Tab-separated table of C-alpha atoms in Angstrom:
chain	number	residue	atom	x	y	z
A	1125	UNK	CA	-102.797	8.097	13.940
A	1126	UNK	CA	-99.878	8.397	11.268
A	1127	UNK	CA	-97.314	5.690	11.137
A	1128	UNK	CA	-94.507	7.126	9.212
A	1129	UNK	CA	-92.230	3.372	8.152
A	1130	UNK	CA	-88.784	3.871	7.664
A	1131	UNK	CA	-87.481	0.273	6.966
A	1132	UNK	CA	-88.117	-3.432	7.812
A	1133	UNK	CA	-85.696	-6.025	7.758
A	1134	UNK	CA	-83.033	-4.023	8.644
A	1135	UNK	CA	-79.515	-6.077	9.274
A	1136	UNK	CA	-76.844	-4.836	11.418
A	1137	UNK	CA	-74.841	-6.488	8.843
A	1138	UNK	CA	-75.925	-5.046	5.404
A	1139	UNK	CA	-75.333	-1.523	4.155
A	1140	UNK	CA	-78.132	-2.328	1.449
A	1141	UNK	CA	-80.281	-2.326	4.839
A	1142	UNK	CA	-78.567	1.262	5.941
A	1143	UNK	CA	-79.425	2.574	2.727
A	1144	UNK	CA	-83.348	1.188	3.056
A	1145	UNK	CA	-82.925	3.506	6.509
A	1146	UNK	CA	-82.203	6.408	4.719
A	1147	UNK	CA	-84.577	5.937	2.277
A	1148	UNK	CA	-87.140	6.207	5.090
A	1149	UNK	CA	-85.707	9.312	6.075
A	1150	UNK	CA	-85.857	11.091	2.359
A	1151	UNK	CA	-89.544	9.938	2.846
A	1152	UNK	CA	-89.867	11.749	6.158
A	1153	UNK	CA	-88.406	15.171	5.183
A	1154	UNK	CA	-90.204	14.822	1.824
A	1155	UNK	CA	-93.968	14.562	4.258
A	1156	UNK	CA	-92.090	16.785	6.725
A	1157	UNK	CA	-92.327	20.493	5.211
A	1158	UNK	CA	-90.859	23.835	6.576
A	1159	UNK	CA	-94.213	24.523	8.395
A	1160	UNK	CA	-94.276	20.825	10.231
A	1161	UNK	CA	-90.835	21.255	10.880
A	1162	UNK	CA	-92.073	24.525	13.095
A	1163	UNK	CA	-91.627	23.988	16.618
A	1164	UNK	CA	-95.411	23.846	17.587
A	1165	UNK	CA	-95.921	21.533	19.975
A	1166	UNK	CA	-96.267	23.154	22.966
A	1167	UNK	CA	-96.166	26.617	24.928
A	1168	UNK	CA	-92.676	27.121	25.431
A	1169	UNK	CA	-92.281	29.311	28.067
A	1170	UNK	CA	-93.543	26.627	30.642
A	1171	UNK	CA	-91.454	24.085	29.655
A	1172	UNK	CA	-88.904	25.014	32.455
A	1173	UNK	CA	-91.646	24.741	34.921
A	1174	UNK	CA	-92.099	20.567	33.903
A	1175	UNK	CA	-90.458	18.371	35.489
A	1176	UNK	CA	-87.182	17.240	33.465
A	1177	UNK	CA	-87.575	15.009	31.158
A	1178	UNK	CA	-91.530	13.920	31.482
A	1179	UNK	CA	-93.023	15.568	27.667
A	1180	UNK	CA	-94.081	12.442	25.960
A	1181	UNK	CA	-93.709	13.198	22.134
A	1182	UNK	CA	-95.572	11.745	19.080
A	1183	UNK	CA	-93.018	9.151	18.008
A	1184	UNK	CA	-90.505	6.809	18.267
A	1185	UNK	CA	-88.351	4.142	16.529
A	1186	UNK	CA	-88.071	0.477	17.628
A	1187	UNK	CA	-85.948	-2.084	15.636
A	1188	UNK	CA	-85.421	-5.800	16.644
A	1189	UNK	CA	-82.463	-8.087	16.230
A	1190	UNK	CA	-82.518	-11.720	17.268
A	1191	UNK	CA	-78.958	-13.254	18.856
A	1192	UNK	CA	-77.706	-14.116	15.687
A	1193	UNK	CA	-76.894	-9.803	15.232
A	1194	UNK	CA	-79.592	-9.638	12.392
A	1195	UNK	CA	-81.411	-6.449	13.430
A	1196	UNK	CA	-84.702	-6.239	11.806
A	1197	UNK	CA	-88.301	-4.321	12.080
A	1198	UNK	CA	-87.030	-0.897	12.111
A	1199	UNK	CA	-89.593	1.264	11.918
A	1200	UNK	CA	-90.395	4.762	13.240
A	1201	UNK	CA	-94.049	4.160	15.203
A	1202	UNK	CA	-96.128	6.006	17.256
A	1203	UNK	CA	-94.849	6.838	20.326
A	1204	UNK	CA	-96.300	4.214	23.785
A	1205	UNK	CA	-95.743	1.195	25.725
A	1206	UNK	CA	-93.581	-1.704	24.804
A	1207	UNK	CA	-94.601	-4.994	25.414
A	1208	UNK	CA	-92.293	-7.727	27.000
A	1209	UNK	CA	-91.781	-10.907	28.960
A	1210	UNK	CA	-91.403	-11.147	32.216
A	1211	UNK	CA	-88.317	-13.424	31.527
A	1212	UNK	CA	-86.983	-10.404	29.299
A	1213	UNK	CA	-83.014	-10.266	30.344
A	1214	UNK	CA	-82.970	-6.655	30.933
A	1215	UNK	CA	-85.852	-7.455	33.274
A	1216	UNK	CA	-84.175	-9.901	35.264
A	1217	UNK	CA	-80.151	-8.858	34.765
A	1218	UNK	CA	-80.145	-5.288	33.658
A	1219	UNK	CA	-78.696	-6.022	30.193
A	1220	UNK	CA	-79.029	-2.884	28.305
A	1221	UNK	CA	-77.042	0.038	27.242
A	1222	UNK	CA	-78.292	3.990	26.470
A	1223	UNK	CA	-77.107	7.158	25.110
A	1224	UNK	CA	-78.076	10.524	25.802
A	1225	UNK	CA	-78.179	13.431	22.948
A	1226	UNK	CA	-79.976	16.204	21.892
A	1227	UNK	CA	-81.339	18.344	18.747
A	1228	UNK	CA	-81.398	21.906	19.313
A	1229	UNK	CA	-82.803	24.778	16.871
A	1230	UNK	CA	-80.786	27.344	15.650
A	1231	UNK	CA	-81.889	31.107	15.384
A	1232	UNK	CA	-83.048	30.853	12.184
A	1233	UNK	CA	-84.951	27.472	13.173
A	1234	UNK	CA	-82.908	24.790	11.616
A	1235	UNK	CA	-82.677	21.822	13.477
A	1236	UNK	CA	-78.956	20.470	14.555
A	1237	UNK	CA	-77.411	17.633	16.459
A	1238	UNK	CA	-73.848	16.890	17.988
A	1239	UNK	CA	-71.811	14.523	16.541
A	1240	UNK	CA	-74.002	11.291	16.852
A	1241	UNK	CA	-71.458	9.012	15.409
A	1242	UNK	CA	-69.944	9.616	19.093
A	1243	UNK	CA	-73.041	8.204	20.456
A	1244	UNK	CA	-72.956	5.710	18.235
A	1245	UNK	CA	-70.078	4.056	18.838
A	1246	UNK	CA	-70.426	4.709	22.280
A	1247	UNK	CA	-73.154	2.370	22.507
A	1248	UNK	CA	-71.676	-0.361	19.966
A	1249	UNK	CA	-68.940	-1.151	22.587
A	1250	UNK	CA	-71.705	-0.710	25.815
A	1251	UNK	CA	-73.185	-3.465	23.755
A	1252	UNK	CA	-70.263	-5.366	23.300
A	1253	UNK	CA	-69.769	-5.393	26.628
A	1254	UNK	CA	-73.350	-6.824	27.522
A	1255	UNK	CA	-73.049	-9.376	25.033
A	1256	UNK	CA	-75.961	-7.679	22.478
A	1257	UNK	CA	-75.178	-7.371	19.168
A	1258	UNK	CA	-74.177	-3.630	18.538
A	1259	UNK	CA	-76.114	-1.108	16.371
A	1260	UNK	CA	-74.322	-0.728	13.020
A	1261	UNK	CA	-73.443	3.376	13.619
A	1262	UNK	CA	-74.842	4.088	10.347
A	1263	UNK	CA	-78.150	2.501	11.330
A	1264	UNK	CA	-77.745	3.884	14.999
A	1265	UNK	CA	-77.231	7.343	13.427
A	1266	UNK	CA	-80.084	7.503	10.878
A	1267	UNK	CA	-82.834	5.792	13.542
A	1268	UNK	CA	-82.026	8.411	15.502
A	1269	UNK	CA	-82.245	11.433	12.880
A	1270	UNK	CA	-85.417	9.687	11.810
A	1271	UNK	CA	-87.063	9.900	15.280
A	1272	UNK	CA	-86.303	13.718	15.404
A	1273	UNK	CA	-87.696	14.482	12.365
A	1274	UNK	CA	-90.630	12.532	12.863
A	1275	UNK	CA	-90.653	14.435	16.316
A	1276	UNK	CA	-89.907	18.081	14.352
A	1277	UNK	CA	-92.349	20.562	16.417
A	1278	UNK	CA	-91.113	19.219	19.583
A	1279	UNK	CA	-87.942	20.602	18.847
A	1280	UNK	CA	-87.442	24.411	21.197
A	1281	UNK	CA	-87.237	27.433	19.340
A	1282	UNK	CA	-83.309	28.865	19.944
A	1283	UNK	CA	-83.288	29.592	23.840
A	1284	UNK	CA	-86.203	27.659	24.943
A	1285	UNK	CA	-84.149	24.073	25.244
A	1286	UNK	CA	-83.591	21.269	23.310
A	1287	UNK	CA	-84.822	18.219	22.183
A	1288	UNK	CA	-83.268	15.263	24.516
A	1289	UNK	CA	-82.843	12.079	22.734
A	1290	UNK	CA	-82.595	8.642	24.461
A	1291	UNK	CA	-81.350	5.324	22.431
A	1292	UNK	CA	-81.902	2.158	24.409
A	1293	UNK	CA	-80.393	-1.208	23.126
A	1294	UNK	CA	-81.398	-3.731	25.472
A	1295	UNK	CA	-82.125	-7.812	26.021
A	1296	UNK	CA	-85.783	-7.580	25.510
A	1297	UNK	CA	-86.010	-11.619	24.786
A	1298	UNK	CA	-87.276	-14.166	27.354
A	1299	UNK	CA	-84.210	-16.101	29.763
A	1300	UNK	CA	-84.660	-16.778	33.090
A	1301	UNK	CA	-81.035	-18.848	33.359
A	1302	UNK	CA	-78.036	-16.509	33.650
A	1303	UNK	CA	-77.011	-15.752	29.854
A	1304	UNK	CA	-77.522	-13.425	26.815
A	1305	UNK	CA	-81.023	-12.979	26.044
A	1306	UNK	CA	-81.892	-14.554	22.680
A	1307	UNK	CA	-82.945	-11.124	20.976
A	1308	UNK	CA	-82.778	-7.501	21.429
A	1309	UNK	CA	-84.606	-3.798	21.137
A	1310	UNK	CA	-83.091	-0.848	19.719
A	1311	UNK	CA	-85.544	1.953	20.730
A	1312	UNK	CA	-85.328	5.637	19.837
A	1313	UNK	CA	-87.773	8.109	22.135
A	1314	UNK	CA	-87.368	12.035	22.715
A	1315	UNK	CA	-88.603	13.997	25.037
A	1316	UNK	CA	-87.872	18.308	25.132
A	1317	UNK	CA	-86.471	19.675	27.972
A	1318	UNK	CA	-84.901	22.656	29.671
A	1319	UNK	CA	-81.865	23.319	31.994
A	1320	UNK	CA	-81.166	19.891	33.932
A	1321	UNK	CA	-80.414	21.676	37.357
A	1322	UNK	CA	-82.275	24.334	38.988
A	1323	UNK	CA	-81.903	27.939	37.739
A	1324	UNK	CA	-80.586	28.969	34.609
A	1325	UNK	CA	-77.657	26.954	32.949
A	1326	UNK	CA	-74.548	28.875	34.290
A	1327	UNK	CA	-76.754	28.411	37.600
A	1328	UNK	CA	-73.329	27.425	40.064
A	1329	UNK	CA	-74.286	23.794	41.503
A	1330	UNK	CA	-73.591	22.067	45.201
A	1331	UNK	CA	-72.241	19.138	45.341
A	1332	UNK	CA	-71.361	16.168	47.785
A	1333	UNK	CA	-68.048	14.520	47.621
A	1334	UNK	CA	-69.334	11.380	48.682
A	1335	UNK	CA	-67.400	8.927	51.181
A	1336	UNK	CA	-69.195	5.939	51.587
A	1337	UNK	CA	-70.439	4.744	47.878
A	1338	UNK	CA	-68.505	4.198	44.870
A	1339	UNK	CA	-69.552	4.419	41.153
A	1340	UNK	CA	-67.104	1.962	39.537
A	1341	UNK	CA	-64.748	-0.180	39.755
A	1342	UNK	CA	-61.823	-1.129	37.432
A	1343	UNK	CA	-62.788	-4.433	35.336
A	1344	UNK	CA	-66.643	-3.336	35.349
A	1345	UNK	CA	-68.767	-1.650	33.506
A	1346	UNK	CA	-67.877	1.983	34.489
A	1347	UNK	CA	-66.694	3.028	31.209
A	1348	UNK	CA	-69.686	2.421	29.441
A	1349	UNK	CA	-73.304	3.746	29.487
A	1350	UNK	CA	-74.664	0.110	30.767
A	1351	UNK	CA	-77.865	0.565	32.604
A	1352	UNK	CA	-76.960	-0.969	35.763
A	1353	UNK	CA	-74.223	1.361	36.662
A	1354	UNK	CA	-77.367	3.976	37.250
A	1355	UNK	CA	-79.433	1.731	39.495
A	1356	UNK	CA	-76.678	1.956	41.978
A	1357	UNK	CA	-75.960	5.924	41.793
A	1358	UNK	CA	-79.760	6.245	42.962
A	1359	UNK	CA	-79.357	6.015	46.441
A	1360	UNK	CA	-76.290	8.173	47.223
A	1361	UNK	CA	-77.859	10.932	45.052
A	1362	UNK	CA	-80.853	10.777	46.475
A	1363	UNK	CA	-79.383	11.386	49.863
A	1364	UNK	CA	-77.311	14.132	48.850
A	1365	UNK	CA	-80.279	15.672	47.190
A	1366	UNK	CA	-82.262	15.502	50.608
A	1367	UNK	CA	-79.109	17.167	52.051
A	1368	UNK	CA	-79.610	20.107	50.214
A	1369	UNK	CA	-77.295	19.395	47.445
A	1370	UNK	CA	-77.287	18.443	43.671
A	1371	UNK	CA	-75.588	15.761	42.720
A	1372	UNK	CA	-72.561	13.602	44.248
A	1373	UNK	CA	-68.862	13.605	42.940
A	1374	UNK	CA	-67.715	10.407	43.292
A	1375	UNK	CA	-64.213	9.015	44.571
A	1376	UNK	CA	-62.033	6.136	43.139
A	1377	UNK	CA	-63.226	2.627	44.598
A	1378	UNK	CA	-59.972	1.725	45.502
A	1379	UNK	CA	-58.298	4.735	47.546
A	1380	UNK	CA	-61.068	7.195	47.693
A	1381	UNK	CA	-59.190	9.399	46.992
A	1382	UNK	CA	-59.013	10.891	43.334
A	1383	UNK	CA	-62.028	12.521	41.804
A	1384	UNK	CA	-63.944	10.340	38.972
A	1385	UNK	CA	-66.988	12.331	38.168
A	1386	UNK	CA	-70.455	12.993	38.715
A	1387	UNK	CA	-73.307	10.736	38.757
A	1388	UNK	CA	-74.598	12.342	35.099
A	1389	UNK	CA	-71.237	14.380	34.357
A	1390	UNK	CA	-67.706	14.557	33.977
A	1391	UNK	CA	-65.893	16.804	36.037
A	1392	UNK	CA	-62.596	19.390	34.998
A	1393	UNK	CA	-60.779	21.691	37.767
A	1394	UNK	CA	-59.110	24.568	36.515
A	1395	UNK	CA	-55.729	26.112	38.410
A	1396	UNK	CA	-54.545	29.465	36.467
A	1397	UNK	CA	-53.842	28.327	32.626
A	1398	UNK	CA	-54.118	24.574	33.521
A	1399	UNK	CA	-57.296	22.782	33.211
A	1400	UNK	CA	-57.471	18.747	34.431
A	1401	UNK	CA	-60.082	16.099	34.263
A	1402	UNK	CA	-59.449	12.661	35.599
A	1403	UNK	CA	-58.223	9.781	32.741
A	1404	UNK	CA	-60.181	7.906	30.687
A	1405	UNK	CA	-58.981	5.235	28.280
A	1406	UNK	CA	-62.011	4.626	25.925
A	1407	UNK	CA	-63.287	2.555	23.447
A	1408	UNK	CA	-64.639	0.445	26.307
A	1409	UNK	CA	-61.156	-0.774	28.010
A	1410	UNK	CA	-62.024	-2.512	30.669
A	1411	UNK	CA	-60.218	-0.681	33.589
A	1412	UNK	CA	-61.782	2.578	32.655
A	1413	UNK	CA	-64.356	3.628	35.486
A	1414	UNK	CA	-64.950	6.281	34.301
A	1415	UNK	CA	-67.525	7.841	31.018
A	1416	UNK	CA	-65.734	8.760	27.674
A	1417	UNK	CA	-68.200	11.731	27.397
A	1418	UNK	CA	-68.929	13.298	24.047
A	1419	UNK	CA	-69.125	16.781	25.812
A	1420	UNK	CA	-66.114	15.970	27.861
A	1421	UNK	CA	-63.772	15.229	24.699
A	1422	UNK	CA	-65.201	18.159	22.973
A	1423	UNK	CA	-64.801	21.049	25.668
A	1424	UNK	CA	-61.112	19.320	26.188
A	1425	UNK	CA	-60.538	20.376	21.925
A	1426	UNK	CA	-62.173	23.843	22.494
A	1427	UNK	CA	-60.138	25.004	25.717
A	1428	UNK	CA	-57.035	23.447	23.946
A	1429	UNK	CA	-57.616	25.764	21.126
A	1430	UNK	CA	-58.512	28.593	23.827
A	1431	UNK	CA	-55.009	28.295	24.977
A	1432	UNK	CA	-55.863	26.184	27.946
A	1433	UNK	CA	-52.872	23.527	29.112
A	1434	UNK	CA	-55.625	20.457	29.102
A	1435	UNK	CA	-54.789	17.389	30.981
A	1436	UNK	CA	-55.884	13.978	31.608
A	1437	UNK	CA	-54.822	13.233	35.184
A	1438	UNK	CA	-55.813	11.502	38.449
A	1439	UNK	CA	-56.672	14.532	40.580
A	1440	UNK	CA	-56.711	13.993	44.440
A	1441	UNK	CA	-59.964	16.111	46.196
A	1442	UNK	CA	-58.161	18.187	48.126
A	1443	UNK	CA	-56.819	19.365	44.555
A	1444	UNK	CA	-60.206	21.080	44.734
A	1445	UNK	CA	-59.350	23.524	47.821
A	1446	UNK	CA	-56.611	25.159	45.731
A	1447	UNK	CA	-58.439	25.675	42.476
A	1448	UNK	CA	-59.437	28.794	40.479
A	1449	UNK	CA	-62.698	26.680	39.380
A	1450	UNK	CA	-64.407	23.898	38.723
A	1451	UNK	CA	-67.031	22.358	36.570
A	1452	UNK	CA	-69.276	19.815	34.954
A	1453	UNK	CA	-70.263	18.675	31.315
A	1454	UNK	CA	-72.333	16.299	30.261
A	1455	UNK	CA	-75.382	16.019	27.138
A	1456	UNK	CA	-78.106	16.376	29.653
A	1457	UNK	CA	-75.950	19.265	31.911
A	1458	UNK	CA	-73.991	21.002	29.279
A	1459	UNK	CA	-71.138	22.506	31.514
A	1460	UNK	CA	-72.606	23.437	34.886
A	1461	UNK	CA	-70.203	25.676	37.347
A	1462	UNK	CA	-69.262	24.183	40.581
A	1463	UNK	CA	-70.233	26.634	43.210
A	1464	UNK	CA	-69.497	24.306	46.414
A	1465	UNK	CA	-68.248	21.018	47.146
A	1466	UNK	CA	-68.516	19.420	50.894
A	1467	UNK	CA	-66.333	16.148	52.026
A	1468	UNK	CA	-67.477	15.646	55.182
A	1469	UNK	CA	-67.324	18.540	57.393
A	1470	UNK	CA	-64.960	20.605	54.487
A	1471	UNK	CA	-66.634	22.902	52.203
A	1472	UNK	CA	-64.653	24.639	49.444
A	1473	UNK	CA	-66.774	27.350	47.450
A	1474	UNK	CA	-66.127	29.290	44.480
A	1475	UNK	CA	-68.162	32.362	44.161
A	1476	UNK	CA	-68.020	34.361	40.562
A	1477	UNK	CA	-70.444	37.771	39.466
A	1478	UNK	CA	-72.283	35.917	36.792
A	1479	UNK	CA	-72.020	32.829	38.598
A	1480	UNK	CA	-69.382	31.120	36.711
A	1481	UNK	CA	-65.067	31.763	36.701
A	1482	UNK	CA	-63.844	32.785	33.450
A	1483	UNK	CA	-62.754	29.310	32.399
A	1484	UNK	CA	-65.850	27.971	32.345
A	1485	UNK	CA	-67.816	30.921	30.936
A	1486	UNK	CA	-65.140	30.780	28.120
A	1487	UNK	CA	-65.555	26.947	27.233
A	1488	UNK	CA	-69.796	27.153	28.039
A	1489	UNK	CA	-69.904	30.176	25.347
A	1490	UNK	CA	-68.234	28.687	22.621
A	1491	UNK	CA	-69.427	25.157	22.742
A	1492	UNK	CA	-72.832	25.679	22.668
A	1493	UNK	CA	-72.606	28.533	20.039
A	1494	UNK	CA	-70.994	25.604	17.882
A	1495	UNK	CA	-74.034	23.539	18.980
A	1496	UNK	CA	-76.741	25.989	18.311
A	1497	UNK	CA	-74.968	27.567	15.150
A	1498	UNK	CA	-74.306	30.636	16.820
A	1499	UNK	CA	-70.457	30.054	16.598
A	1500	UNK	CA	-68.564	28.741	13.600
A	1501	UNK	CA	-67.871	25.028	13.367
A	1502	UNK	CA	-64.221	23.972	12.452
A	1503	UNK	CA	-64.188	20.611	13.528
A	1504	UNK	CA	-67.051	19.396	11.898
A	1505	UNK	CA	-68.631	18.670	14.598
A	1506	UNK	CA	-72.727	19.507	14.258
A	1507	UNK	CA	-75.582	17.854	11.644
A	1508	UNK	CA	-78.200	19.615	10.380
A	1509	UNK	CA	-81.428	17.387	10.043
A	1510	UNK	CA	-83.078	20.152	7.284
């Protein structure tokens, strides 16, 4: 099989190395013509019938860095199993960060992406937090656009879905004692997929307000995208799931009492002109329990410019029983409408013709026509890959 090399030797700490990066990727568009570039891959029409998320693609990128925050090895490869020790610290203490993202195809079958240097320094302060050496963003930025376009016919045609992109940066070297492992992964792998819930995207979702388990707590890790804060979310959602609904919305640790968000989402709540999501600090502050979502700070920009009154604000539950609507965003779930929520033995539904209020229709429309290309782009905000 083809092994398309984008770099080796790469250092977090050396543009010269960036540049070697994008010289891999000039390479890759140069072998990667209009017709590869054609989203071939598969029949596209079943992909909403696959289970989310399970496509294996053709290729990925791995690049290595020992402790010292030299990354090297970068290289796009094809895509299969990773080999490591049994000692390897994300093994044994779950130290690792990810990111989720996605490419989509416009209309006229141009691939784009959402700002990715939101990812990327995302996951530099994830890292930062777990002790690994962060990704350079330039050289998070171009792995990544090098492992789509080595990837190019899994990409949807416009409508079909997108391209979901995962970047993992975890302790991949051997330590059994309690400390940073002594060198680290950076791995790049893609996988296309359709609407993360059942139904079609504006499809309005149930969900649990759950009472028992919490997400985060202020001083951990709830701010950023570490891997271990998912372990823990696997239980309560899977018992809500079993109940007959979608996801949990999860309650503060301390009072549970003010919203925080969804196990794979943010969550707003819209009363009349006024639309609220709970606080977030970013930039990996320590009392943050909470995600800095890239799809949460860019639906807060678009419903500003709407004419929306957006605020950050702790938001009580019961806040829920007197609003117009509500919803989720996140990479993998877009902006999903809220149809129901249940704490304990108190529902509150929300129940809209075309299945979402007019809030959330308005901010759905005209983010992902920015995404796909549909829409104009003031802010800057999407990259096209060819």
């Amino acid at each position: 099989s083809m092994r398309l090399r984008t770099s080796a030797g790469l250092s977090c700490k050396s543009l010269n190395a960036a540049r070697g990066v994008r010289t891999g990727a000039a390479s890759l568009l140069a072998m990667a013509g209009k017709e590869s570039h054609a989203p071939t891959a598969m029949n596209w029409d079943e992909l909403g019938n696959i289970h989310w998320g399970s496509v294996e693609t053709d290729y990925m990128y791995v690049g290595e860095c020992e402790a010292d925050g030299e990354w090297k090895y970068g290289e796009i490869k094809p895509y299969g199993d990773i080999s490591i020790s049994p000692r390897a610290g994300v093994m044994n203490y779950g130290q690792g960060v990810f990111e989720g993202m996605k490419a989509q195809r416009t209309a006229d079958g141009r691939i784009v992406m959402f700002r990715p240097e939101r990812n990327a320094r995302r996951a530099a302060y994830g890292a930062v937090r777990n002790v690994i050496p962060p990704v350079p963003p330039e050289l998070f930025v171009q792995a990544v656009k090098d492992t789509v376009l080595a990837n190019a016919k899994w990409v949807p045609p416009a409508g079909k879905g997108s391209l979901y992109i995962r970047p993992i940066v975890v302790g991949t070297g051997p330590i059994l004692g309690l400390a940073p492992a002594p060198s680290y992964s950076f791995i790049v792998y893609v996988s296309p997929v359709g609407t993360y819930f059942k139904g079609s995207q504006l499809t309005p979702i149930k969900l649990k307000i759950e009472d028992k388990f919490s997400r985060a707590a202020s001083g951990g890790t709830g701010g950023t995208k570490s891997i271990g804060n998912y372990a823990g979310s696997l239980l309560p959602q899977t018992l809500a799931k079993k109940a007959g609904y979608a996801n949990v919305l999860y309650l503060d640790a301390k009072e549970s009492k003010y919203l925080e968000e969804v196990g794979t989402s943010n969550v707003f709540v819209v009363k009349g002109n006024r639309i609220s999501t709970p606080p977030t600090h970013g930039g990996g502050e320590p009392s943050d329990t909470i995600l800095e979502g890239v799809t949460r700070e860019s639906i807060m920009q678009v419903a500003r410019d709407a004419g929306y009154e957006v605020v950050e604000e702790r938001i009580p539950y019961t806040a829920l029983w007197d609003a117009d609507e509500a919803f989720t965003v996140g990479t993998a779930v877009v902006v999903s409408p809220i149809g129901s929520v249940t704490y304990k033995d108190k529902v509150k539904e929300w129940k809209y013709a075309d299945g979402a209020g007019p809030a959330t229709k308005k901010v759905y429309d005209t983010l992902t026509g920015i995404q796909t290309g549909r829409l104009p782009d003031p802010y800057g905000w999407t990259v096209y890959l060819d």
